[in-house]
Coordinates of N, CA and C in Angstrom, one line a residue:
Chain A
X78 N 80.7 97.8 78.8 CA 79.7 99.0 79.6 C 78.2 98.6 79.8
X79 N 77.4 98.8 80.2 CA 76.2 98.3 80.9 C 75.1 99.2 80.3
X80 N 74.5 99.0 79.2 CA 73.3 100.3 79.0 C 71.7 99.7 79.4
X81 N 71.4 100.6 80.0 CA 69.9 100.5 80.2 C 69.0 101.1 79.6
X82 N 68.2 100.3 79.1 CA 67.0 100.7 78.5 C 65.2 100.9 78.8
X83 N 64.9 102.2 79.1 CA 63.6 101.8 79.7 C 62.5 101.9 78.7
X84 N 61.3 100.8 79.2 CA 60.2 101.4 78.0 C 58.7 101.7 78.7
X85 N 58.0 102.7 78.3 CA 57.8 103.6 77.4 C 58.8 104.6 77.7
X86 N 59.2 105.5 76.8 CA 59.6 106.9 77.6 C 58.2 107.9 77.9
X87 N 57.2 107.6 77.7 CA 56.2 108.0 78.0 C 54.8 107.6 78.1
X88 N 54.3 107.8 79.5 CA 53.1 106.6 79.8 C 51.8 107.6 80.3
X89 N 51.1 107.5 79.7 CA 49.4 108.2 80.2 C 49.1 107.4 81.5
X90 N 48.2 107.4 81.7 CA 46.9 106.8 82.8 C 46.5 107.5 83.8
X91 N 45.6 107.2 84.1 CA 44.2 107.4 84.6 C 44.6 107.5 86.1
X92 N 43.8 107.8 87.2 CA 44.1 107.9 88.9 C 43.1 106.4 89.0
X93 N 43.9 105.5 89.7 CA 43.6 104.2 89.7 C 43.8 102.7 88.9
X94 N 44.7 103.5 87.6 CA 45.2 102.2 87.2 C 46.5 102.1 87.7
X95 N 46.3 100.4 86.8 CA 47.9 100.0 87.4 C 48.5 100.1 86.0
X96 N 49.9 100.0 86.4 CA 50.8 100.5 85.2 C 52.3 99.4 85.7
X97 N 53.0 99.5 84.4 CA 54.1 98.5 84.5 C 54.7 99.4 83.8
X98 N 56.6 99.6 83.7 CA 57.4 100.5 83.4 C 58.5 99.1 83.2
X99 N 59.0 98.6 82.2 CA 60.1 97.7 81.9 C 61.6 99.0 81.7
X100 N 62.8 97.7 81.9 CA 64.0 98.3 82.3 C 64.6 96.8 81.3
X101 N 65.4 97.2 81.3 CA 66.3 96.1 80.0 C 67.4 96.8 80.0
X102 N 68.3 95.5 80.4 CA 70.2 95.9 80.4 C 70.6 95.3 79.4
X103 N 72.0 95.2 78.9 CA 72.6 94.9 78.0 C 73.1 93.8 78.1
X104 N 73.0 93.5 79.5 CA 74.0 92.3 79.7 C 73.4 92.3 81.6
X105 N 73.7 90.5 81.9 CA 73.1 90.2 82.5 C 73.4 91.4 84.3
X106 N 72.6 91.7 84.9 CA 72.9 92.4 86.3 C 72.5 91.3 87.7
X107 N 72.2 90.2 87.2 CA 71.5 89.2 88.3 C 70.7 90.2 89.1
X108 N 70.6 90.8 89.8 CA 69.3 91.3 90.9 C 69.7 92.8 91.4
X109 N 71.2 93.6 91.0 CA 71.3 95.1 91.1 C 70.5 95.7 90.7
X110 N 69.3 95.9 90.5 CA 69.0 96.8 89.7 C 67.9 97.6 91.3
X111 N 68.2 99.5 90.8 CA 67.2 100.2 91.3 C 66.1 100.6 91.0
X112 N 65.3 101.2 91.5 CA 64.2 102.0 90.9 C 63.8 103.3 91.6
X113 N 63.9 104.8 90.6 CA 64.0 106.0 92.1 C 62.5 106.6 91.1
X114 N 62.1 107.5 91.8 CA 61.0 108.4 91.4 C 61.6 110.3 91.7
X115 N 61.7 110.8 90.8 CA 61.7 111.9 90.3 C 60.3 112.9 89.8
X116 N 60.1 113.8 90.9 CA 59.4 114.8 90.9 C 60.1 116.0 90.2
X117 N 59.2 117.3 89.4 CA 60.1 118.2 88.8 C 60.7 119.0 90.4
X118 N 61.8 119.5 89.8 CA 62.3 120.4 91.0 C 63.2 119.7 92.2
X119 N 62.6 118.0 92.1 CA 63.4 117.6 93.5 C 64.3 116.7 92.5
X120 N 65.0 116.2 94.0 CA 66.1 114.9 93.8 C 65.1 113.7 93.6
X121 N 65.7 112.6 93.5 CA 65.7 111.6 92.8 C 65.1 110.9 94.4
X122 N 64.2 110.0 94.2 CA 63.5 108.8 95.8 C 63.9 107.5 95.3
X123 N 64.6 107.1 96.5 CA 64.4 105.4 95.7 C 63.8 105.0 96.3
X124 N 62.7 104.3 95.5 CA 61.8 103.2 95.5 C 61.9 101.6 96.1
X125 N 62.8 100.9 95.5 CA 63.2 99.4 94.7 C 64.5 99.6 94.9
X126 N 65.4 98.8 95.5 CA 66.2 98.1 95.6 C 66.5 96.5 95.2
X127 N 67.3 96.0 94.8 CA 67.4 93.9 94.5 C 66.3 93.7 93.6
X128 N 66.1 94.8 93.2 CA 64.9 94.8 91.9 C 63.5 94.4 92.5
X129 N 63.2 94.2 93.4 CA 62.6 93.5 94.4 C 61.9 93.9 95.9
X130 N 63.1 94.3 96.2 CA 62.8 95.2 97.5 C 62.8 96.8 98.0
X131 N 61.0 96.5 98.4 CA 60.7 98.1 98.8 C 61.6 98.7 100.0
X132 N 61.8 100.4 99.3 CA 62.6 100.8 100.3 C 61.7 100.9 101.6
X133 N 62.0 101.4 102.9 CA 61.5 102.0 104.2 C 60.6 103.0 103.3
X134 N 59.4 103.0 104.3 CA 58.5 104.0 103.3 C 57.7 104.4 102.2
X135 N 58.4 103.9 101.4 CA 57.5 103.5 100.0 C 55.9 103.0 100.3
X136 N 55.1 103.3 99.4 CA 53.7 103.0 99.9 C 53.5 101.3 99.5
X137 N 53.1 100.4 99.6 CA 52.9 99.0 99.1 C 52.4 98.9 97.5
X138 N 52.1 99.9 97.0 CA 51.4 99.8 95.6 C 52.8 99.5 94.8
X139 N 53.7 99.7 95.5 CA 54.4 99.9 94.3 C 55.4 98.6 94.6
X140 N 55.8 98.3 93.2 CA 56.7 96.8 93.4 C 57.8 96.4 92.0
X141 N 58.9 96.1 92.9 CA 59.3 95.1 91.4 C 59.7 93.8 91.1
X142 N 60.2 93.3 90.1 CA 60.7 92.0 89.5 C 61.6 92.3 88.3
X143 N 62.0 90.8 88.2 CA 62.7 90.8 87.3 C 63.8 90.1 88.2
X144 N 65.1 89.5 87.0 CA 66.3 89.2 87.5 C 67.3 89.5 85.9
X145 N 68.8 89.4 86.0 CA 68.9 88.9 85.3 C 69.3 90.0 84.3
X146 N 68.7 90.3 83.4 CA 68.9 91.4 82.0 C 66.6 92.2 81.9
X147 N 65.8 91.9 82.2 CA 64.9 92.1 82.0 C 63.7 92.7 83.3
X148 N 63.3 93.8 84.2 CA 62.8 94.5 84.9 C 61.9 95.2 85.2
X149 N 60.7 94.6 85.9 CA 59.4 96.0 86.1 C 59.5 96.8 86.8
X150 N 58.9 97.6 87.0 CA 58.3 98.9 88.0 C 56.8 98.5 87.7
X151 N 56.2 98.1 88.7 CA 54.2 98.0 88.9 C 53.6 99.0 89.8
X152 N 53.3 99.8 89.5 CA 52.1 100.6 90.1 C 50.5 100.7 90.5
X153 N 50.1 99.7 91.4 CA 49.2 98.7 91.4 C 48.0 100.0 91.0
X154 N 47.6 101.1 91.6 CA 46.3 101.7 91.5 C 47.3 102.9 91.8
X155 N 47.2 103.6 90.6 CA 47.8 105.2 90.9 C 46.9 105.9 91.4
X156 N 47.9 106.6 92.3 CA 47.7 107.7 92.8 C 48.1 109.2 92.4
X157 N 47.1 110.0 92.4 CA 47.8 111.7 91.9 C 49.3 112.0 92.2
X158 N 49.6 111.5 93.3 CA 51.4 111.4 94.2 C 51.6 111.1 93.0
X159 N 51.6 110.0 92.2 CA 53.1 108.6 91.7 C 53.0 109.5 90.3
X160 N 52.5 110.3 89.6 CA 52.7 111.4 88.5 C 54.0 112.3 88.6
X161 N 54.8 111.3 87.8 CA 56.7 111.9 87.8 C 57.4 110.8 87.3
X162 N 59.1 110.9 87.4 CA 59.7 110.8 85.6 C 60.4 109.2 87.2
X163 N 60.0 108.3 86.1 CA 61.2 106.8 86.6 C 61.7 106.5 86.2
X164 N 63.0 106.2 87.2 CA 64.1 105.9 86.7 C 64.6 104.6 87.2
X165 N 65.1 103.6 86.4 CA 66.3 102.5 87.1 C 68.0 102.8 86.8
X166 N 68.0 101.7 87.8 CA 69.6 102.4 87.5 C 70.0 100.6 88.3
X167 N 71.4 100.5 87.2 CA 72.1 99.3 87.5 C 73.6 99.8 88.5
X168 N 73.5 99.1 89.6 CA 74.7 98.7 90.5 C 75.2 97.6 90.2
X169 N 75.1 97.0 89.2 CA 76.0 95.2 89.4 C 77.8 96.1 89.4
X170 N 78.1 97.2 88.2 CA 79.3 97.5 88.4 C 79.2 99.0 89.0
X171 N 80.8 99.6 88.5 CA 81.1 100.8 88.7 C 80.7 102.1 88.3
X172 N 80.2 101.9 86.9 CA 79.7 102.9 86.1 C 78.1 103.2 86.4
X173 N 76.6 102.2 87.6 CA 75.6 102.9 88.0 C 75.0 103.8 86.7
X174 N 74.7 102.8 85.6 CA 74.0 103.6 84.7 C 72.6 103.5 84.9
X175 N 72.0 104.6 84.7 CA 70.9 104.9 84.9 C 70.0 104.4 83.3
X176 N 68.7 104.2 83.3 CA 67.6 104.5 82.5 C 67.8 105.6 81.8
X177 N 67.1 105.6 80.8 CA 66.8 107.1 80.3 C 65.3 107.8 80.8
X178 N 64.9 107.2 81.6 CA 63.8 108.1 82.7 C 62.7 107.2 81.8
X179 N 61.3 107.3 82.9 CA 59.8 107.0 81.8 C 59.5 108.1 82.6
X180 N 58.2 108.9 81.7 CA 57.8 110.0 82.4 C 55.9 109.4 82.3
X181 N 55.5 109.4 83.3 CA 54.1 109.3 83.7 C 52.9 110.5 84.1
X182 N 52.1 110.3 82.9 CA 51.5 111.4 83.4 C 50.2 111.3 83.5
X183 N 49.4 111.9 83.5 CA 48.0 112.3 83.8 C 46.8 111.3 82.9
X184 N 46.7 111.3 82.6 CA 45.5 110.9 81.3 C 44.1 111.8 81.3
Chain B
X291 N 67.1 113.3 111.0 CA 67.4 113.1 110.5 C 68.4 113.6 109.0
X292 N 67.9 112.4 108.5 CA 69.3 112.7 107.2 C 69.3 113.8 106.5
X293 N 70.7 114.4 106.8 CA 69.9 116.0 105.1 C 71.8 115.7 104.5
X294 N 71.7 116.4 103.6 CA 72.7 116.5 102.4 C 72.4 117.6 101.9
X295 N 73.3 118.6 101.6 CA 73.4 119.5 101.6 C 74.4 120.4 100.2
X296 N 74.2 120.3 99.3 CA 75.2 121.1 98.3 C 75.5 122.5 98.4
X297 N 76.9 122.6 97.9 CA 77.0 124.1 97.5 C 78.3 124.0 97.1
X298 N 78.6 125.5 96.1 CA 79.3 125.9 94.8 C 79.1 125.8 93.7
X299 N 78.0 125.5 93.5 CA 77.5 125.7 91.7 C 77.5 127.2 91.7
X300 N 77.1 127.2 90.4 CA 77.7 129.0 90.2 C 77.9 128.3 88.3
X301 N 77.9 130.1 87.8 CA 78.1 130.3 86.1 C 79.9 130.4 86.3
X302 N 80.5 130.0 85.5 CA 81.6 129.6 85.3 C 82.2 129.3 83.8
X303 N 83.2 130.2 83.2 CA 83.5 130.0 82.2 C 84.2 128.9 81.9
X304 N 84.0 128.0 80.3 CA 84.5 127.1 79.6 C 86.3 127.4 80.3
X305 N 86.3 126.1 80.3 CA 88.2 125.6 80.6 C 88.5 125.8 82.2
X306 N 87.5 126.9 82.5 CA 88.1 126.7 84.5 C 87.4 125.8 85.1
X307 N 88.0 126.2 86.2 CA 87.1 125.2 87.8 C 86.0 125.9 88.5
X308 N 85.7 124.7 89.2 CA 84.8 124.7 90.4 C 84.2 123.5 91.3
X309 N 84.9 124.0 93.0 CA 84.8 122.8 93.6 C 83.4 123.1 94.1
X310 N 82.7 122.1 94.2 CA 81.2 121.5 94.8 C 81.4 121.2 96.1
X311 N 80.4 121.3 97.2 CA 80.8 120.3 98.2 C 79.5 120.3 99.0
X312 N 79.9 119.0 99.6 CA 78.4 118.5 100.5 C 78.8 118.2 102.0
X313 N 77.6 118.6 102.5 CA 78.1 118.8 103.8 C 76.3 117.7 104.8
X314 N 77.0 116.5 105.0 CA 75.8 115.8 105.4 C 75.3 115.7 107.1
X315 N 74.3 115.5 107.6 CA 74.1 115.2 109.0 C 73.2 114.4 108.8
X316 N 72.9 113.2 110.2 CA 72.4 112.4 110.8 C 72.1 110.7 109.9
X317 N 73.5 111.2 109.7 CA 73.8 109.4 109.6 C 75.4 109.4 109.9
X318 N 75.7 108.2 110.2 CA 77.3 108.2 110.2 C 78.1 107.7 109.1
X319 N 78.7 109.0 108.5 CA 79.1 109.3 107.4 C 80.3 108.5 107.1
X320 N 81.3 108.2 107.9 CA 82.4 107.9 107.1 C 82.2 105.6 107.3
X321 N 80.6 105.8 107.2 CA 80.8 104.2 107.3 C 79.5 103.8 105.4
X322 N 80.0 105.2 104.6 CA 79.2 104.8 104.0 C 80.0 104.8 102.5
X323 N 79.3 104.6 101.5 CA 80.2 104.9 100.0 C 79.1 106.6 99.8
X324 N 79.7 107.6 99.1 CA 79.3 109.1 98.3 C 79.3 109.0 97.2
X325 N 78.3 109.6 96.5 CA 78.3 109.3 94.9 C 77.9 111.0 95.2
X326 N 78.3 111.4 93.4 CA 78.0 112.5 92.5 C 77.2 112.0 91.7
X327 N 76.3 112.8 91.5 CA 75.4 112.7 90.1 C 74.6 113.7 89.6
X328 N 74.4 113.6 88.3 CA 74.4 115.1 87.5 C 73.0 114.9 86.5
X329 N 72.3 116.0 86.5 CA 71.4 116.0 85.2 C 70.6 117.2 84.9
X330 N 71.4 117.4 83.3 CA 71.2 118.4 82.5 C 69.9 118.9 82.8
X331 N 69.6 120.2 82.2 CA 68.3 120.5 82.4 C 67.7 119.8 80.9
X332 N 66.5 119.2 82.1 CA 65.9 118.7 81.4 C 65.9 117.3 80.9
X333 N 67.3 117.0 81.2 CA 67.5 115.3 80.7 C 67.4 114.6 81.8
X334 N 68.2 113.2 81.9 CA 68.3 112.7 82.9 C 69.3 112.1 83.5
X335 N 69.1 111.5 84.2 CA 70.3 111.3 85.3 C 71.8 110.3 85.3
X336 N 72.9 111.0 85.4 CA 74.2 110.3 85.2 C 74.9 110.4 86.3
X337 N 75.4 109.6 86.5 CA 76.4 109.1 87.4 C 77.9 109.6 87.4
X338 N 78.0 110.9 88.4 CA 79.4 111.3 87.9 C 80.3 110.6 88.8
X339 N 80.8 110.0 89.8 CA 81.3 109.5 90.6 C 81.6 109.4 91.9
X340 N 82.5 108.2 91.7 CA 81.6 107.4 93.6 C 83.0 107.8 94.4
X341 N 83.1 107.5 96.1 CA 83.9 106.6 97.1 C 83.5 106.3 97.9
X342 N 84.6 105.4 98.0 CA 84.4 104.4 99.3 C 84.7 105.6 100.7
X343 N 83.8 104.6 101.9 CA 83.9 105.1 103.1 C 85.3 105.3 103.7
X344 N 86.5 105.3 103.1 CA 87.7 105.6 103.4 C 88.6 105.8 102.3
X345 N 87.7 106.2 101.0 CA 88.5 106.9 99.8 C 89.3 106.4 99.2
X346 N 88.9 104.8 99.4 CA 90.6 103.4 99.3 C 90.0 103.3 98.0
X347 N 88.3 103.7 97.6 CA 87.5 103.1 95.8 C 86.7 104.6 95.3
X348 N 87.4 104.8 94.7 CA 87.4 105.8 93.8 C 87.2 105.7 92.0
X349 N 86.1 105.9 92.0 CA 85.4 105.8 89.9 C 84.7 106.9 89.6
X350 N 85.1 107.2 88.6 CA 84.6 108.1 87.7 C 83.5 107.3 86.7
X351 N 82.9 108.0 86.1 CA 82.2 108.4 84.7 C 83.5 108.7 83.1
X352 N 83.2 108.1 82.5 CA 84.5 108.4 81.4 C 84.1 109.4 81.2
X353 N 83.1 110.1 81.1 CA 83.2 111.7 80.6 C 83.6 112.6 81.5
X354 N 84.1 112.2 82.9 CA 84.9 113.4 83.9 C 85.9 113.0 83.9
X355 N 86.6 111.7 83.3 CA 87.6 111.2 83.8 C 88.6 111.8 83.7
X356 N 89.5 112.1 84.6 CA 90.8 113.3 84.2 C 90.7 114.3 84.4
X357 N 89.4 115.4 84.6 CA 89.0 116.6 85.0 C 88.1 116.7 85.9
X358 N 87.6 115.8 86.9 CA 86.8 115.8 87.8 C 87.3 115.3 89.2
X359 N 87.6 115.6 90.7 CA 88.4 114.6 91.1 C 87.4 114.6 93.0
X360 N 87.5 113.6 92.8 CA 86.3 113.2 93.8 C 86.8 113.3 95.3
X361 N 86.4 113.9 96.9 CA 87.5 113.3 97.8 C 86.4 113.6 98.6
X362 N 87.3 113.5 100.4 CA 85.9 113.2 101.2 C 86.7 113.4 102.7
X363 N 86.2 114.4 103.5 CA 86.6 114.3 104.6 C 85.3 114.0 105.7
X364 N 85.9 113.1 106.0 CA 85.1 112.0 107.2 C 85.0 112.9 108.5
X365 N 86.2 114.0 108.9 CA 86.0 114.2 110.3 C 84.8 115.3 110.0
X366 N 85.4 116.1 108.9 CA 83.5 117.1 108.6 C 83.0 116.5 108.0
X367 N 82.6 116.0 108.2 CA 81.0 114.7 107.0 C 81.2 115.4 105.9
X368 N 82.2 115.2 105.5 CA 82.1 117.0 104.0 C 82.5 115.5 102.9
X369 N 82.0 116.1 101.4 CA 82.4 115.6 100.4 C 82.2 116.4 99.6
X370 N 83.1 116.2 98.4 CA 83.8 117.2 97.4 C 83.9 116.7 95.9
X371 N 83.7 117.7 95.3 CA 83.9 117.3 93.3 C 84.7 118.6 93.1
X372 N 85.9 118.4 92.5 CA 87.0 119.6 92.2 C 86.4 119.1 90.9
X373 N 85.9 120.6 89.8 CA 86.0 120.2 88.6 C 86.6 121.1 87.7
X374 N 87.4 120.4 87.0 CA 88.7 121.3 86.3 C 88.5 121.0 84.2
X375 N 89.1 122.0 83.9 CA 88.7 122.0 82.7 C 87.3 121.5 82.2
X376 N 86.3 123.3 82.8 CA 84.7 122.4 82.5 C 84.5 123.0 81.0
X377 N 83.6 122.6 80.6 CA 83.1 122.2 79.3 C 81.2 122.6 79.0
X378 N 80.9 123.3 78.1 CA 79.6 123.5 78.3 C 78.3 122.3 78.9
X379 N 79.2 121.1 78.0 CA 78.0 120.0 78.6 C 78.1 119.1 79.9
X380 N 79.1 120.0 80.8 CA 79.2 119.7 82.3 C 77.8 120.7 82.2
X381 N 77.3 121.2 82.2 CA 76.3 122.2 83.2 C 74.8 121.3 83.1
X382 N 75.0 121.4 84.4 CA 73.7 120.0 85.1 C 73.6 120.8 86.2
X383 N 72.5 120.3 87.1 CA 72.4 120.2 88.8 C 73.2 119.3 89.2
X384 N 73.9 119.3 90.4 CA 75.0 118.3 91.0 C 74.1 118.0 91.9
X385 N 74.5 116.6 91.5 CA 73.0 115.7 93.3 C 75.1 115.1 94.3
X386 N 74.4 115.0 94.9 CA 75.4 114.2 96.3 C 74.6 113.1 96.9
X387 N 74.6 112.1 96.7 CA 74.3 110.8 97.4 C 74.7 109.8 97.4
X388 N 73.8 109.4 98.8 CA 74.7 108.8 100.1 C 74.2 107.1 99.4
X389 N 74.9 106.2 99.7 CA 75.2 104.8 99.2 C 74.4 104.5 100.7
X390 N 73.3 103.0 100.1 CA 73.1 102.5 101.3 C 74.6 102.1 102.1
X391 N 75.3 101.0 101.9 CA 76.5 100.9 102.9 C 77.5 101.6 101.8
X392 N 78.2 100.3 101.0 CA 79.1 99.6 100.7 C 79.2 100.3 99.2
X393 N 80.5 100.2 98.1 CA 80.0 101.4 97.0 C 79.2 100.4 95.8
X394 N 78.9 99.3 95.8 CA 77.6 98.8 94.8 C 76.9 98.6 96.0
X395 N 75.9 100.2 96.1 CA 74.6 99.7 96.7 C 73.7 100.9 96.3
X396 N 72.7 100.5 95.8 CA 71.9 101.7 95.4 C 72.1 103.4 96.6
X397 N 71.5 104.5 96.2 CA 71.5 106.0 96.8 C 70.4 106.1 97.6
X398 N 70.2 106.0 98.6 CA 69.3 105.9 99.4 C 68.7 107.9 99.7
X399 N 69.5 108.6 99.8 CA 69.9 109.5 100.3 C 70.4 110.6 99.3
X400 N 69.3 111.9 98.7 CA 70.2 112.5 97.9 C 69.5 113.6 98.3
X401 N 70.8 115.0 98.0 CA 70.8 116.2 98.4 C 70.0 116.7 97.3
X402 N 69.7 118.2 97.4 CA 68.6 119.4 96.6 C 69.0 119.5 95.4
X403 N 70.4 119.4 95.2 CA 71.1 119.5 93.9 C 71.8 120.9 94.2
X404 N 72.5 121.4 93.6 CA 73.2 122.6 92.9 C 73.3 122.8 91.7
X405 N 73.4 124.1 91.1 CA 73.1 123.8 89.9 C 75.0 124.5 88.8
X406 N 75.0 123.7 88.3 CA 76.5 124.2 87.7 C 76.2 124.6 85.8
X407 N 76.7 125.8 86.1 CA 76.2 126.6 84.6 C 77.9 127.0 84.1
X408 N 78.6 125.9 82.6 CA 79.8 127.0 81.9 C 79.5 127.4 80.6
X409 N 79.4 128.3 80.6 CA 79.0 129.4 79.8 C 79.8 130.8 79.6
X410 N 80.1 131.2 79.0 CA 81.4 132.4 78.1 C 80.0 133.8 78.3

């Protein structure tokens, strides 16, 4: 099974900061990686797919990079609406594993 | 507008069964793979099961294999999850989610979720 590990688990930042979340796969998943944002009481929202492709309608301050086993999600200038929990997901195989999540909090 | 609406959740005793439904609109249902993803209260996301456009490819997480059955009715724009032999650790919000296209694609639209509580 492919394990996905995110770091950090919690991240505190100010509005306007640039932040980066890391996701590591236990084996190579090429670029079959997606990032989701979830707010309390809401369904997840797709932000990034194929490691670096921005989903339609997602602000350009979000960006993704990486391939193989190491990936990052960056937010260039945090907005109040960005404080949420972020999940990575591999779709290289049929187990569609999610990372454990990174909670982004306002400092 | 794309919409996915789950129903069928509720309180159920251990070892009993429950059937979830997801009715969709706003896209061509028969063209895409569909999935169920769950989230225990306060926990992370766990993929549960997926089904291809024509039901020819069906996959399950090990945690539900042999107990849960996914199905779809393309004529009714509906996705289902039959859950048998329910356990306390199946307690979660269950989301239906649309694959962008085929099976090995991420999930671009999600329902609002339906809560399943397994307790005596």
